[in-house]
Amino acid sequence: MTTIEDLKKIRIFMGGMGFYISTLMAKLVSMLGGLGIVSGVAPEIILPTILQRGDANGDCRRALSHFPFPKIAQMVIDAYYIEPGNPKGLKPRTLPFTTVDSSNPNGEINMANALSICGNFVFVWLAKEGHNHPVGINLLEKITMPLPSAIIGAMLAHVDVVVVGAGIPDQVSDVIDAIYDWLIVSYRIPVGGKMKNYTMTFDLCKLLGERPSQLEKPLFMAIVSSNLLAWALHKKLKGRISGFIVEGSDAGGHNARPRNKKIDLSGEPIYDEDDVVNCEKLKALGLPFWLAGSYGSPQGLAKAIKLGANGIQVGSAFALCEESGLKASIRKVSKRLAFHGKLVIKSNPYASSTGYPFQTVEYPGSLSDPEVYGSIQRFCKYGVLREPYERPDGSLGYRCPAEPIDKYLLKGGRIEDTVLVRCLCHGLVETSILGEGNYPPIVTLGKDAPRIAQTLMANEDDAITVEKVFNYILGPNR
């Protein structure tokens, strides 16, 4: 199993990106000497989607054949696999939403849990297939309800590193320990704006069966954007956290909110020196760290190491690679715009229903276009970012500020939370190769994407590959 000392030697971490964007590249990045990171965002949606489209290469079914609890793997296959061409004329099955009571601590496993556990298992297993290099998974603490089952699935596939961001991941090490010891896994779920907590509980023996003999404990790393959060996690977890990824405000995807809570005239958050992590103070914690956000270059790596980091996290350069899960047409247009210096990327404080600013490419025909956004019908297709709330009768309901406004208000939501919010789940699915073209995409890249394209491309149609990114940052004789 990977140790902290092993981790310290790795100069390049790949960002765990979007719905399926980084997952296809994780294996290659790891084999080239980096840390390939599978995206842990909604494998419970991605796995059945691929199965229902025929699982053309048989990869998902091959991975499921290695799942240590065959009856559960077969349950997923029986429910969702449709042969290529659909000769039996089967209708796609609806995907279940994960809920607080999905844990079923005293009963048989339900489909929501089965898909989450199996989905995370499948994509980590495929990333680790055929080599002995470490592989990580990136999870968002903000997507709370599927998180325990995601870690279960990833650990069953022998994931080496669990990386968690978008929140305060102070429960994750307890979950890892409980899974390793094959005990009862508990996870507190905030309800009603953190006013009250419910607990999801997984009795692993009852839910799955006997503990697999080869189970190993992965390292746990947190994504942070402040010294305060790094210090608090280090103090609370007392040696059970292995390091940090420090994301600056230029990084793609979600960013931390600026401490001053200010926005400029164009609507972008205003970041200042208070939002920059002090690397000297971070070094004093004695844990390794990697810097992210416009560090994807030889100069960026040298700067990071000079600041005391062990290396860098690279996202946008890999997202633009031929091997990524970004839809080919979107990748092509984004690269051309970036190559010609016409790619505009803004941090949008409203785009994501999580409430975190989200780096958004002003891509033609996407949800970044106000006219496109104004023309869409609001609905919640995937439910990944729904949050639980307590009804007047004490029962739990689920809501998302991106759903139809009248429905959100009937559920006790606030009108101000709905303003300019996009359906991030559906938009990100459409950005990936899984998109069906029936909804506008939402494209995210880091602010450094134009420089990357102009450096790595000889012309507007030149290809960027994972190996080219490594050769550029580390040198061809690495």
mmCIF file with all atom_site columns, N, CA and C in Angstrom, residues 291-354:
data_model
loop_
_atom_site.group_PDB
_atom_site.id
_atom_site.type_symbol
_atom_site.label_atom_id
_atom_site.label_alt_id
_atom_site.label_comp_id
_atom_site.label_asym_id
_atom_site.label_entity_id
_atom_site.label_seq_id
_atom_site.pdbx_PDB_ins_code
_atom_site.Cartn_x
_atom_site.Cartn_y
_atom_site.Cartn_z
_atom_site.occupancy
_atom_site.B_iso_or_equiv
_atom_site.pdbx_formal_charge
_atom_site.auth_seq_id
_atom_site.auth_comp_id
_atom_site.auth_asym_id
_atom_site.auth_atom_id
_atom_site.pdbx_PDB_model_num
ATOM 1   N N  . LEU A 1 291 ? 0.457   22.355 -4.419  1.00 0.00 ? 291 LEU A N  1
ATOM 2   C CA . LEU A 1 291 ? -0.209  23.605 -4.746  1.00 0.00 ? 291 LEU A CA 1
ATOM 3   C C  . LEU A 1 291 ? -0.973  23.486 -6.059  1.00 0.00 ? 291 LEU A C  1
ATOM 4   N N  . ALA A 1 292 ? -2.162  24.092 -6.105  1.00 0.00 ? 292 ALA A N  1
ATOM 5   C CA . ALA A 1 292 ? -3.021  24.025 -7.290  1.00 0.00 ? 292 ALA A CA 1
ATOM 6   C C  . ALA A 1 292 ? -3.536  25.413 -7.643  1.00 0.00 ? 292 ALA A C  1
ATOM 7   N N  . GLY A 1 293 ? -3.736  25.639 -8.934  1.00 0.00 ? 293 GLY A N  1
ATOM 8   C CA . GLY A 1 293 ? -4.250  26.915 -9.405  1.00 0.00 ? 293 GLY A CA 1
ATOM 9   C C  . GLY A 1 293 ? -3.183  27.697 -10.148 1.00 0.00 ? 293 GLY A C  1
ATOM 10  N N  . SER A 1 294 ? -3.019  27.437 -11.455 1.00 0.00 ? 294 SER A N  1
ATOM 11  C CA . SER A 1 294 ? -2.028  28.110 -12.310 1.00 0.00 ? 294 SER A CA 1
ATOM 12  C C  . SER A 1 294 ? -0.591  27.720 -11.980 1.00 0.00 ? 294 SER A C  1
ATOM 13  N N  . TYR A 1 295 ? -0.377  26.491 -11.525 1.00 0.00 ? 295 TYR A N  1
ATOM 14  C CA . TYR A 1 295 ? 0.980   25.994 -11.271 1.00 0.00 ? 295 TYR A CA 1
ATOM 15  C C  . TYR A 1 295 ? 1.420   24.968 -12.315 1.00 0.00 ? 295 TYR A C  1
ATOM 16  N N  . GLY A 1 296 ? 0.594   24.738 -13.355 1.00 0.00 ? 296 GLY A N  1
ATOM 17  C CA . GLY A 1 296 ? 0.880   23.674 -14.307 1.00 0.00 ? 296 GLY A CA 1
ATOM 18  C C  . GLY A 1 296 ? 1.918   24.017 -15.350 1.00 0.00 ? 296 GLY A C  1
ATOM 19  N N  . SER A 1 297 ? 3.152   24.244 -14.920 1.00 0.00 ? 297 SER A N  1
ATOM 20  C CA . SER A 1 297 ? 4.256   24.566 -15.823 1.00 0.00 ? 297 SER A CA 1
ATOM 21  C C  . SER A 1 297 ? 5.563   24.232 -15.112 1.00 0.00 ? 297 SER A C  1
ATOM 22  N N  . PRO A 1 298 ? 6.691   24.158 -15.842 1.00 0.00 ? 298 PRO A N  1
ATOM 23  C CA . PRO A 1 298 ? 7.974   23.936 -15.161 1.00 0.00 ? 298 PRO A CA 1
ATOM 24  C C  . PRO A 1 298 ? 8.261   25.036 -14.152 1.00 0.00 ? 298 PRO A C  1
ATOM 25  N N  . GLN A 1 299 ? 7.913   26.272 -14.516 1.00 0.00 ? 299 GLN A N  1
ATOM 26  C CA . GLN A 1 299 ? 8.127   27.390 -13.601 1.00 0.00 ? 299 GLN A CA 1
ATOM 27  C C  . GLN A 1 299 ? 7.216   27.288 -12.379 1.00 0.00 ? 299 GLN A C  1
ATOM 28  N N  . GLY A 1 300 ? 5.976   26.850 -12.622 1.00 0.00 ? 300 GLY A N  1
ATOM 29  C CA . GLY A 1 300 ? 5.044   26.697 -11.515 1.00 0.00 ? 300 GLY A CA 1
ATOM 30  C C  . GLY A 1 300 ? 5.487   25.624 -10.541 1.00 0.00 ? 300 GLY A C  1
ATOM 31  N N  . LEU A 1 301 ? 5.994   24.511 -11.080 1.00 0.00 ? 301 LEU A N  1
ATOM 32  C CA . LEU A 1 301 ? 6.495   23.441 -10.221 1.00 0.00 ? 301 LEU A CA 1
ATOM 33  C C  . LEU A 1 301 ? 7.693   23.924 -9.409  1.00 0.00 ? 301 LEU A C  1
ATOM 34  N N  . ALA A 1 302 ? 8.613   24.642 -10.070 1.00 0.00 ? 302 ALA A N  1
ATOM 35  C CA . ALA A 1 302 ? 9.793   25.156 -9.358  1.00 0.00 ? 302 ALA A CA 1
ATOM 36  C C  . ALA A 1 302 ? 9.375   26.126 -8.254  1.00 0.00 ? 302 ALA A C  1
ATOM 37  N N  . LYS A 1 303 ? 8.413   26.979 -8.548  1.00 0.00 ? 303 LYS A N  1
ATOM 38  C CA . LYS A 1 303 ? 7.922   27.930 -7.550  1.00 0.00 ? 303 LYS A CA 1
ATOM 39  C C  . LYS A 1 303 ? 7.299   27.203 -6.366  1.00 0.00 ? 303 LYS A C  1
ATOM 40  N N  . ALA A 1 304 ? 6.490   26.173 -6.664  1.00 0.00 ? 304 ALA A N  1
ATOM 41  C CA . ALA A 1 304 ? 5.823   25.416 -5.595  1.00 0.00 ? 304 ALA A CA 1
ATOM 42  C C  . ALA A 1 304 ? 6.855   24.756 -4.684  1.00 0.00 ? 304 ALA A C  1
ATOM 43  N N  . ILE A 1 305 ? 7.859   24.152 -5.269  1.00 0.00 ? 305 ILE A N  1
ATOM 44  C CA . ILE A 1 305 ? 8.889   23.476 -4.473  1.00 0.00 ? 305 ILE A CA 1
ATOM 45  C C  . ILE A 1 305 ? 9.666   24.495 -3.633  1.00 0.00 ? 305 ILE A C  1
ATOM 46  N N  . LYS A 1 306 ? 9.935   25.660 -4.216  1.00 0.00 ? 306 LYS A N  1
ATOM 47  C CA . LYS A 1 306 ? 10.630  26.709 -3.472  1.00 0.00 ? 306 LYS A CA 1
ATOM 48  C C  . LYS A 1 306 ? 9.813   27.173 -2.268  1.00 0.00 ? 306 LYS A C  1
ATOM 49  N N  . LEU A 1 307 ? 8.479   27.134 -2.406  1.00 0.00 ? 307 LEU A N  1
ATOM 50  C CA . LEU A 1 307 ? 7.586   27.531 -1.315  1.00 0.00 ? 307 LEU A CA 1
ATOM 51  C C  . LEU A 1 307 ? 7.427   26.436 -0.264  1.00 0.00 ? 307 LEU A C  1
ATOM 52  N N  . GLY A 1 308 ? 8.037   25.276 -0.529  1.00 0.00 ? 308 GLY A N  1
ATOM 53  C CA . GLY A 1 308 ? 7.978   24.190 0.441   1.00 0.00 ? 308 GLY A CA 1
ATOM 54  C C  . GLY A 1 308 ? 7.044   23.065 0.087   1.00 0.00 ? 308 GLY A C  1
ATOM 55  N N  . ALA A 1 309 ? 6.369   23.174 -1.071  1.00 0.00 ? 309 ALA A N  1
ATOM 56  C CA . ALA A 1 309 ? 5.448   22.119 -1.491  1.00 0.00 ? 309 ALA A CA 1
ATOM 57  C C  . ALA A 1 309 ? 6.223   20.918 -2.037  1.00 0.00 ? 309 ALA A C  1
ATOM 58  N N  . ASN A 1 310 ? 5.570   19.764 -2.030  1.00 0.00 ? 310 ASN A N  1
ATOM 59  C CA . ASN A 1 310 ? 6.164   18.570 -2.625  1.00 0.00 ? 310 ASN A CA 1
ATOM 60  C C  . ASN A 1 310 ? 5.925   18.505 -4.125  1.00 0.00 ? 310 ASN A C  1
ATOM 61  N N  . GLY A 1 311 ? 4.967   19.286 -4.592  1.00 0.00 ? 311 GLY A N  1
ATOM 62  C CA . GLY A 1 311 ? 4.659   19.286 -6.012  1.00 0.00 ? 311 GLY A CA 1
ATOM 63  C C  . GLY A 1 311 ? 3.422   20.113 -6.280  1.00 0.00 ? 311 GLY A C  1
ATOM 64  N N  . ILE A 1 312 ? 2.759   19.796 -7.397  1.00 0.00 ? 312 ILE A N  1
ATOM 65  C CA . ILE A 1 312 ? 1.616   20.587 -7.843  1.00 0.00 ? 312 ILE A CA 1
ATOM 66  C C  . ILE A 1 312 ? 0.458   19.676 -8.237  1.00 0.00 ? 312 ILE A C  1
ATOM 67  N N  . GLN A 1 313 ? -0.740  20.252 -8.218  1.00 0.00 ? 313 GLN A N  1
ATOM 68  C CA . GLN A 1 313 ? -1.902  19.572 -8.799  1.00 0.00 ? 313 GLN A CA 1
ATOM 69  C C  . GLN A 1 313 ? -2.215  20.250 -10.129 1.00 0.00 ? 313 GLN A C  1
ATOM 70  N N  . VAL A 1 314 ? -2.427  19.443 -11.161 1.00 0.00 ? 314 VAL A N  1
ATOM 71  C CA . VAL A 1 314 ? -2.688  19.953 -12.508 1.00 0.00 ? 314 VAL A CA 1
ATOM 72  C C  . VAL A 1 314 ? -4.075  19.498 -12.947 1.00 0.00 ? 314 VAL A C  1
ATOM 73  N N  . GLY A 1 315 ? -4.895  20.451 -13.385 1.00 0.00 ? 315 GLY A N  1
ATOM 74  C CA . GLY A 1 315 ? -6.239  20.116 -13.823 1.00 0.00 ? 315 GLY A CA 1
ATOM 75  C C  . GLY A 1 315 ? -6.486  20.447 -15.275 1.00 0.00 ? 315 GLY A C  1
ATOM 76  N N  . SER A 1 316 ? -6.453  21.741 -15.612 1.00 0.00 ? 316 SER A N  1
ATOM 77  C CA . SER A 1 316 ? -6.854  22.190 -16.947 1.00 0.00 ? 316 SER A CA 1
ATOM 78  C C  . SER A 1 316 ? -6.048  21.546 -18.063 1.00 0.00 ? 316 SER A C  1
ATOM 79  N N  . ALA A 1 317 ? -4.731  21.419 -17.878 1.00 0.00 ? 317 ALA A N  1
ATOM 80  C CA . ALA A 1 317 ? -3.898  20.813 -18.921 1.00 0.00 ? 317 ALA A CA 1
ATOM 81  C C  . ALA A 1 317 ? -4.361  19.402 -19.234 1.00 0.00 ? 317 ALA A C  1
ATOM 82  N N  . PHE A 1 318 ? -4.732  18.653 -18.196 1.00 0.00 ? 318 PHE A N  1
ATOM 83  C CA . PHE A 1 318 ? -5.214  17.291 -18.415 1.00 0.00 ? 318 PHE A CA 1
ATOM 84  C C  . PHE A 1 318 ? -6.627  17.285 -18.992 1.00 0.00 ? 318 PHE A C  1
ATOM 85  N N  . ALA A 1 319 ? -7.463  18.221 -18.571 1.00 0.00 ? 319 ALA A N  1
ATOM 86  C CA . ALA A 1 319 ? -8.823  18.278 -19.106 1.00 0.00 ? 319 ALA A CA 1
ATOM 87  C C  . ALA A 1 319 ? -8.824  18.488 -20.614 1.00 0.00 ? 319 ALA A C  1
ATOM 88  N N  . LEU A 1 320 ? -7.821  19.208 -21.123 1.00 0.00 ? 320 LEU A N  1
ATOM 89  C CA . LEU A 1 320 ? -7.742  19.495 -22.554 1.00 0.00 ? 320 LEU A CA 1
ATOM 90  C C  . LEU A 1 320 ? -7.055  18.388 -23.345 1.00 0.00 ? 320 LEU A C  1
ATOM 91  N N  . CYS A 1 321 ? -6.645  17.320 -22.663 1.00 0.00 ? 321 CYS A N  1
ATOM 92  C CA . CYS A 1 321 ? -5.970  16.201 -23.335 1.00 0.00 ? 321 CYS A CA 1
ATOM 93  C C  . CYS A 1 321 ? -6.944  15.339 -24.131 1.00 0.00 ? 321 CYS A C  1
ATOM 94  N N  . GLU A 1 322 ? -6.410  14.700 -25.145 1.00 0.00 ? 322 GLU A N  1
ATOM 95  C CA . GLU A 1 322 ? -7.209  13.792 -25.978 1.00 0.00 ? 322 GLU A CA 1
ATOM 96  C C  . GLU A 1 322 ? -7.788  12.650 -25.159 1.00 0.00 ? 322 GLU A C  1
ATOM 97  N N  . GLU A 1 323 ? -7.102  12.264 -24.097 1.00 0.00 ? 323 GLU A N  1
ATOM 98  C CA . GLU A 1 323 ? -7.521  11.097 -23.312 1.00 0.00 ? 323 GLU A CA 1
ATOM 99  C C  . GLU A 1 323 ? -8.569  11.435 -22.250 1.00 0.00 ? 323 GLU A C  1
ATOM 100 N N  . SER A 1 324 ? -8.924  12.707 -22.116 1.00 0.00 ? 324 SER A N  1
ATOM 101 C CA . SER A 1 324 ? -9.848  13.086 -21.045 1.00 0.00 ? 324 SER A CA 1
ATOM 102 C C  . SER A 1 324 ? -11.281 12.713 -21.399 1.00 0.00 ? 324 SER A C  1
ATOM 103 N N  . GLY A 1 325 ? -12.151 12.829 -20.394 1.00 0.00 ? 325 GLY A N  1
ATOM 104 C CA . GLY A 1 325 ? -13.570 12.535 -20.603 1.00 0.00 ? 325 GLY A CA 1
ATOM 105 C C  . GLY A 1 325 ? -14.363 13.729 -21.072 1.00 0.00 ? 325 GLY A C  1
ATOM 106 N N  . LEU A 1 326 ? -13.675 14.844 -21.390 1.00 0.00 ? 326 LEU A N  1
ATOM 107 C CA . LEU A 1 326 ? -14.352 16.026 -21.924 1.00 0.00 ? 326 LEU A CA 1
ATOM 108 C C  . LEU A 1 326 ? -14.847 15.719 -23.338 1.00 0.00 ? 326 LEU A C  1
ATOM 109 N N  . LYS A 1 327 ? -16.069 16.102 -23.631 1.00 0.00 ? 327 LYS A N  1
ATOM 110 C CA . LYS A 1 327 ? -16.644 15.856 -24.953 1.00 0.00 ? 327 LYS A CA 1
ATOM 111 C C  . LYS A 1 327 ? -15.734 16.445 -26.034 1.00 0.00 ? 327 LYS A C  1
ATOM 112 N N  . ALA A 1 328 ? -15.486 15.679 -27.085 1.00 0.00 ? 328 ALA A N  1
ATOM 113 C CA . ALA A 1 328 ? -14.497 16.058 -28.098 1.00 0.00 ? 328 ALA A CA 1
ATOM 114 C C  . ALA A 1 328 ? -14.788 17.423 -28.717 1.00 0.00 ? 328 ALA A C  1
ATOM 115 N N  . SER A 1 329 ? -16.042 17.702 -29.017 1.00 0.00 ? 329 SER A N  1
ATOM 116 C CA . SER A 1 329 ? -16.386 18.978 -29.643 1.00 0.00 ? 329 SER A CA 1
ATOM 117 C C  . SER A 1 329 ? -16.116 20.143 -28.707 1.00 0.00 ? 329 SER A C  1
ATOM 118 N N  . ILE A 1 330 ? -16.388 19.968 -27.422 1.00 0.00 ? 330 ILE A N  1
ATOM 119 C CA . ILE A 1 330 ? -16.136 21.027 -26.443 1.00 0.00 ? 330 ILE A CA 1
ATOM 120 C C  . ILE A 1 330 ? -14.638 21.219 -26.252 1.00 0.00 ? 330 ILE A C  1
ATOM 121 N N  . ARG A 1 331 ? -13.907 20.115 -26.204 1.00 0.00 ? 331 ARG A N  1
ATOM 122 C CA . ARG A 1 331 ? -12.452 20.208 -26.061 1.00 0.00 ? 331 ARG A CA 1
ATOM 123 C C  . ARG A 1 331 ? -11.848 20.940 -27.266 1.00 0.00 ? 331 ARG A C  1
ATOM 124 N N  . LYS A 1 332 ? -12.323 20.622 -28.458 1.00 0.00 ? 332 LYS A N  1
ATOM 125 C CA . LYS A 1 332 ? -11.781 21.225 -29.684 1.00 0.00 ? 332 LYS A CA 1
ATOM 126 C C  . LYS A 1 332 ? -12.012 22.728 -29.698 1.00 0.00 ? 332 LYS A C  1
ATOM 127 N N  . VAL A 1 333 ? -13.240 23.145 -29.414 1.00 0.00 ? 333 VAL A N  1
ATOM 128 C CA . VAL A 1 333 ? -13.558 24.576 -29.441 1.00 0.00 ? 333 VAL A CA 1
ATOM 129 C C  . VAL A 1 333 ? -12.817 25.309 -28.330 1.00 0.00 ? 333 VAL A C  1
ATOM 130 N N  . SER A 1 334 ? -12.761 24.714 -27.141 1.00 0.00 ? 334 SER A N  1
ATOM 131 C CA . SER A 1 334 ? -12.080 25.357 -26.012 1.00 0.00 ? 334 SER A CA 1
ATOM 132 C C  . SER A 1 334 ? -10.601 25.557 -26.311 1.00 0.00 ? 334 SER A C  1
ATOM 133 N N  . LYS A 1 335 ? -9.972  24.540 -26.917 1.00 0.00 ? 335 LYS A N  1
ATOM 134 C CA . LYS A 1 335 ? -8.547  24.658 -27.257 1.00 0.00 ? 335 LYS A CA 1
ATOM 135 C C  . LYS A 1 335 ? -8.315  25.746 -28.303 1.00 0.00 ? 335 LYS A C  1
ATOM 136 N N  . ARG A 1 336 ? -9.188  25.801 -29.301 1.00 0.00 ? 336 ARG A N  1
ATOM 137 C CA . ARG A 1 336 ? -9.025  26.829 -30.339 1.00 0.00 ? 336 ARG A CA 1
ATOM 138 C C  . ARG A 1 336 ? -9.158  28.226 -29.760 1.00 0.00 ? 336 ARG A C  1
ATOM 139 N N  . LEU A 1 337 ? -10.181 28.420 -28.933 1.00 0.00 ? 337 LEU A N  1
ATOM 140 C CA . LEU A 1 337 ? -10.375 29.727 -28.303 1.00 0.00 ? 337 LEU A CA 1
ATOM 141 C C  . LEU A 1 337 ? -9.177  30.080 -27.426 1.00 0.00 ? 337 LEU A C  1
ATOM 142 N N  . ALA A 1 338 ? -8.703  29.095 -26.666 1.00 0.00 ? 338 ALA A N  1
ATOM 143 C CA . ALA A 1 338 ? -7.561  29.340 -25.780 1.00 0.00 ? 338 ALA A CA 1
ATOM 144 C C  . ALA A 1 338 ? -6.302  29.651 -26.587 1.00 0.00 ? 338 ALA A C  1
ATOM 145 N N  . PHE A 1 339 ? -6.099  28.920 -27.660 1.00 0.00 ? 339 PHE A N  1
ATOM 146 C CA . PHE A 1 339 ? -4.902  29.113 -28.495 1.00 0.00 ? 339 PHE A CA 1
ATOM 147 C C  . PHE A 1 339 ? -4.850  30.535 -29.049 1.00 0.00 ? 339 PHE A C  1
ATOM 148 N N  . HIS A 1 340 ? -6.023  31.079 -29.384 1.00 0.00 ? 340 HIS A N  1
ATOM 149 C CA . HIS A 1 340 ? -6.084  32.424 -29.961 1.00 0.00 ? 340 HIS A CA 1
ATOM 150 C C  . HIS A 1 340 ? -6.311  33.508 -28.902 1.00 0.00 ? 340 HIS A C  1
ATOM 151 N N  . GLY A 1 341 ? -6.226  33.119 -27.644 1.00 0.00 ? 341 GLY A N  1
ATOM 152 C CA . GLY A 1 341 ? -6.377  34.096 -26.575 1.00 0.00 ? 341 GLY A CA 1
ATOM 153 C C  . GLY A 1 341 ? -7.785  34.622 -26.413 1.00 0.00 ? 341 GLY A C  1
ATOM 154 N N  . LYS A 1 342 ? -8.772  33.857 -26.862 1.00 0.00 ? 342 LYS A N  1
ATOM 155 C CA . LYS A 1 342 ? -10.168 34.312 -26.810 1.00 0.00 ? 342 LYS A CA 1
ATOM 156 C C  . LYS A 1 342 ? -11.025 33.513 -25.819 1.00 0.00 ? 342 LYS A C  1
ATOM 157 N N  . LEU A 1 343 ? -10.383 32.674 -25.035 1.00 0.00 ? 343 LEU A N  1
ATOM 158 C CA . LEU A 1 343 ? -11.118 31.883 -24.046 1.00 0.00 ? 343 LEU A CA 1
ATOM 159 C C  . LEU A 1 343 ? -11.297 32.720 -22.779 1.00 0.00 ? 343 LEU A C  1
ATOM 160 N N  . VAL A 1 344 ? -12.544 33.020 -22.455 1.00 0.00 ? 344 VAL A N  1
ATOM 161 C CA . VAL A 1 344 ? -12.850 33.832 -21.281 1.00 0.00 ? 344 VAL A CA 1
ATOM 162 C C  . VAL A 1 344 ? -13.332 32.930 -20.154 1.00 0.00 ? 344 VAL A C  1
ATOM 163 N N  . ILE A 1 345 ? -12.694 33.030 -19.014 1.00 0.00 ? 345 ILE A N  1
ATOM 164 C CA . ILE A 1 345 ? -13.030 32.209 -17.844 1.00 0.00 ? 345 ILE A CA 1
ATOM 165 C C  . ILE A 1 345 ? -13.306 33.131 -16.676 1.00 0.00 ? 345 ILE A C  1
ATOM 166 N N  . LYS A 1 346 ? -14.472 32.972 -16.064 1.00 0.00 ? 346 LYS A N  1
ATOM 167 C CA . LYS A 1 346 ? -14.846 33.816 -14.944 1.00 0.00 ? 346 LYS A CA 1
ATOM 168 C C  . LYS A 1 346 ? -15.272 32.962 -13.751 1.00 0.00 ? 346 LYS A C  1
ATOM 169 N N  . SER A 1 347 ? -14.971 33.460 -12.589 1.00 0.00 ? 347 SER A N  1
ATOM 170 C CA . SER A 1 347 ? -15.432 32.800 -11.368 1.00 0.00 ? 347 SER A CA 1
ATOM 171 C C  . SER A 1 347 ? -16.840 33.302 -11.075 1.00 0.00 ? 347 SER A C  1
ATOM 172 N N  . ASN A 1 348 ? -17.810 32.405 -11.195 1.00 0.00 ? 348 ASN A N  1
ATOM 173 C CA . ASN A 1 348 ? -19.218 32.774 -11.055 1.00 0.00 ? 348 ASN A CA 1
ATOM 174 C C  . ASN A 1 348 ? -19.709 32.386 -9.661  1.00 0.00 ? 348 ASN A C  1
ATOM 175 N N  . PRO A 1 349 ? -20.112 33.358 -8.831  1.00 0.00 ? 349 PRO A N  1
ATOM 176 C CA . PRO A 1 349 ? -20.553 33.022 -7.477  1.00 0.00 ? 349 PRO A CA 1
ATOM 177 C C  . PRO A 1 349 ? -21.931 32.395 -7.420  1.00 0.00 ? 349 PRO A C  1
ATOM 178 N N  . TYR A 1 350 ? -22.659 32.375 -8.563  1.00 0.00 ? 350 TYR A N  1
ATOM 179 C CA . TYR A 1 350 ? -24.039 31.889 -8.556  1.00 0.00 ? 350 TYR A CA 1
ATOM 180 C C  . TYR A 1 350 ? -24.252 30.598 -9.351  1.00 0.00 ? 350 TYR A C  1
ATOM 181 N N  . ALA A 1 351 ? -23.272 30.225 -10.165 1.00 0.00 ? 351 ALA A N  1
ATOM 182 C CA . ALA A 1 351 ? -23.488 29.130 -11.117 1.00 0.00 ? 351 ALA A CA 1
ATOM 183 C C  . ALA A 1 351 ? -23.786 27.803 -10.448 1.00 0.00 ? 351 ALA A C  1
ATOM 184 N N  . SER A 1 352 ? -23.189 27.577 -9.275  1.00 0.00 ? 352 SER A N  1
ATOM 185 C CA . SER A 1 352 ? -23.339 26.281 -8.615  1.00 0.00 ? 352 SER A CA 1
ATOM 186 C C  . SER A 1 352 ? -24.331 26.360 -7.465  1.00 0.00 ? 352 SER A C  1
ATOM 187 N N  . SER A 1 353 ? -25.190 25.369 -7.383  1.00 0.00 ? 353 SER A N  1
ATOM 188 C CA . SER A 1 353 ? -26.156 25.331 -6.283  1.00 0.00 ? 353 SER A CA 1
ATOM 189 C C  . SER A 1 353 ? -25.504 24.990 -4.950  1.00 0.00 ? 353 SER A C  1
ATOM 190 N N  . THR A 1 354 ? -24.201 24.692 -4.960  1.00 0.00 ? 354 THR A N  1
ATOM 191 C CA . THR A 1 354 ? -23.500 24.450 -3.697  1.00 0.00 ? 354 THR A CA 1
ATOM 192 C C  . THR A 1 354 ? -23.289 25.740 -2.915  1.00 0.00 ? 354 THR A C  1
#
